[in-house]
C-alpha positions as YAML, in Angstrom:
chain: A
units: angstrom
residues:
- id: 1
  name: MET
  ca: [159.27, 4.33, -58.18]
- id: 2
  name: GLY
  ca: [158.60, 0.63, -58.07]
- id: 3
  name: GLU
  ca: [161.28, -0.11, -60.68]
- id: 4
  name: ASN
  ca: [164.36, -2.07, -59.70]
- id: 5
  name: LYS
  ca: [167.37, -0.21, -61.06]
- id: 6
  name: SER
  ca: [170.93, -1.14, -60.36]
- id: 7
  name: ASN
  ca: [173.01, 1.38, -58.46]
- id: 8
  name: SER
  ca: [175.27, 1.83, -61.51]
- id: 9
  name: GLN
  ca: [172.44, 3.73, -63.24]
- id: 10
  name: TYR
  ca: [172.47, 6.45, -60.60]
- id: 11
  name: PRO
  ca: [175.06, 9.20, -60.31]
- id: 12
  name: LYS
  ca: [177.49, 8.58, -57.48]
- id: 13
  name: ILE
  ca: [177.13, 10.90, -54.50]
- id: 14
  name: VAL
  ca: [180.46, 11.75, -52.92]
- id: 15
  name: LYS
  ca: [180.14, 12.50, -49.23]
- id: 16
  name: GLU
  ca: [182.91, 14.87, -48.21]
- id: 17
  name: ASN
  ca: [184.64, 14.74, -44.85]
- id: 18
  name: ILE
  ca: [183.47, 17.26, -42.29]
- id: 19
  name: ILE
  ca: [185.80, 20.16, -41.56]
- id: 20
  name: SER
  ca: [187.28, 19.71, -38.11]
- id: 21
  name: LEU
  ca: [188.62, 22.95, -36.70]
- id: 22
  name: GLU
  ca: [190.34, 20.94, -33.94]
- id: 23
  name: GLU
  ca: [192.20, 18.77, -36.47]
- id: 24
  name: LEU
  ca: [193.25, 21.85, -38.42]
- id: 25
  name: LYS
  ca: [194.53, 23.43, -35.19]
- id: 26
  name: ASP
  ca: [196.55, 20.28, -34.41]
- id: 27
  name: GLN
  ca: [198.14, 20.62, -37.86]
- id: 28
  name: GLY
  ca: [199.16, 24.24, -37.19]
- id: 29
  name: CYS
  ca: [196.26, 26.01, -38.90]
- id: 30
  name: ASN
  ca: [194.11, 27.60, -36.19]
- id: 31
  name: LEU
  ca: [190.98, 28.97, -37.86]
- id: 32
  name: GLN
  ca: [188.67, 28.80, -34.85]
- id: 33
  name: ALA
  ca: [189.14, 32.45, -33.77]
- id: 34
  name: SER
  ca: [188.51, 33.66, -37.33]
- id: 35
  name: VAL
  ca: [185.41, 31.46, -37.70]
- id: 36
  name: MET
  ca: [183.99, 32.71, -34.40]
- id: 37
  name: ARG
  ca: [184.81, 36.35, -35.20]
- id: 38
  name: GLN
  ca: [182.83, 36.07, -38.43]
- id: 39
  name: GLY
  ca: [179.93, 34.21, -36.79]
- id: 40
  name: TRP
  ca: [180.31, 31.05, -38.87]
- id: 41
  name: GLU
  ca: [180.15, 28.49, -36.02]
- id: 42
  name: ASN
  ca: [176.54, 27.53, -36.81]
- id: 43
  name: TYR
  ca: [177.34, 27.17, -40.51]
- id: 44
  name: PHE
  ca: [179.96, 24.51, -39.72]
- id: 45
  name: LYS
  ca: [177.47, 22.73, -37.44]
- id: 46
  name: ILE
  ca: [174.92, 22.62, -40.29]
- id: 47
  name: LEU
  ca: [177.51, 21.00, -42.56]
- id: 48
  name: ASP
  ca: [177.85, 18.19, -40.03]
- id: 49
  name: GLY
  ca: [174.23, 17.08, -40.56]
- id: 50
  name: PRO
  ca: [172.92, 14.03, -42.41]
- id: 51
  name: ILE
  ca: [173.00, 13.69, -46.20]
- id: 52
  name: TYR
  ca: [169.84, 12.38, -47.86]
- id: 53
  name: ASP
  ca: [171.12, 10.66, -51.00]
- id: 54
  name: ASN
  ca: [167.67, 10.24, -52.58]
- id: 55
  name: LEU
  ca: [166.86, 13.95, -52.19]
- id: 56
  name: VAL
  ca: [170.21, 14.97, -53.68]
- id: 57
  name: ARG
  ca: [169.65, 12.68, -56.69]
- id: 58
  name: GLU
  ca: [166.08, 13.92, -57.16]
- id: 59
  name: PHE
  ca: [167.18, 17.57, -56.98]
- id: 60
  name: TRP
  ca: [169.87, 17.17, -59.65]
- id: 61
  name: LYS
  ca: [167.70, 14.92, -61.83]
- id: 62
  name: ASN
  ca: [165.17, 17.75, -62.08]
- id: 63
  name: ALA
  ca: [167.62, 20.68, -62.03]
- id: 64
  name: ARG
  ca: [167.62, 23.24, -64.84]
- id: 65
  name: ILE
  ca: [169.71, 26.36, -65.35]
- id: 66
  name: LYS
  ca: [167.59, 29.49, -65.67]
- id: 67
  name: SER
  ca: [169.25, 32.59, -66.98]
- id: 68
  name: LYS
  ca: [168.01, 36.08, -67.68]
- id: 69
  name: ALA
  ca: [170.00, 38.82, -69.33]
- id: 70
  name: SER
  ca: [169.68, 41.05, -66.26]
- id: 71
  name: LYS
  ca: [170.59, 38.41, -63.64]
- id: 72
  name: ALA
  ca: [173.18, 35.76, -62.92]
- id: 73
  name: PRO
  ca: [172.15, 32.21, -63.92]
- id: 74
  name: GLU
  ca: [170.27, 30.21, -61.26]
- id: 75
  name: ILE
  ca: [169.84, 26.49, -60.69]
- id: 76
  name: LYS
  ca: [166.16, 25.59, -60.25]
- id: 77
  name: SER
  ca: [164.67, 22.19, -59.45]
- id: 78
  name: THR
  ca: [161.13, 20.97, -58.98]
...
């Protein structure tokens, strides 16, 4: 961990914009009633949390695809 690496050696993490139901409503696409009916309000709140770049990089650096004939492939990371 003590190595000095330039940022160009790391994959770039793209931080997406948060979905704003209010902005969508202002643009004529009111999804709020549908989101509430399906109980997704808390899911959208979770998406608005912080992003820990180092953890994201570490996860994908160690990620492997595991597949078994009887199951769908899974992404595993240590």
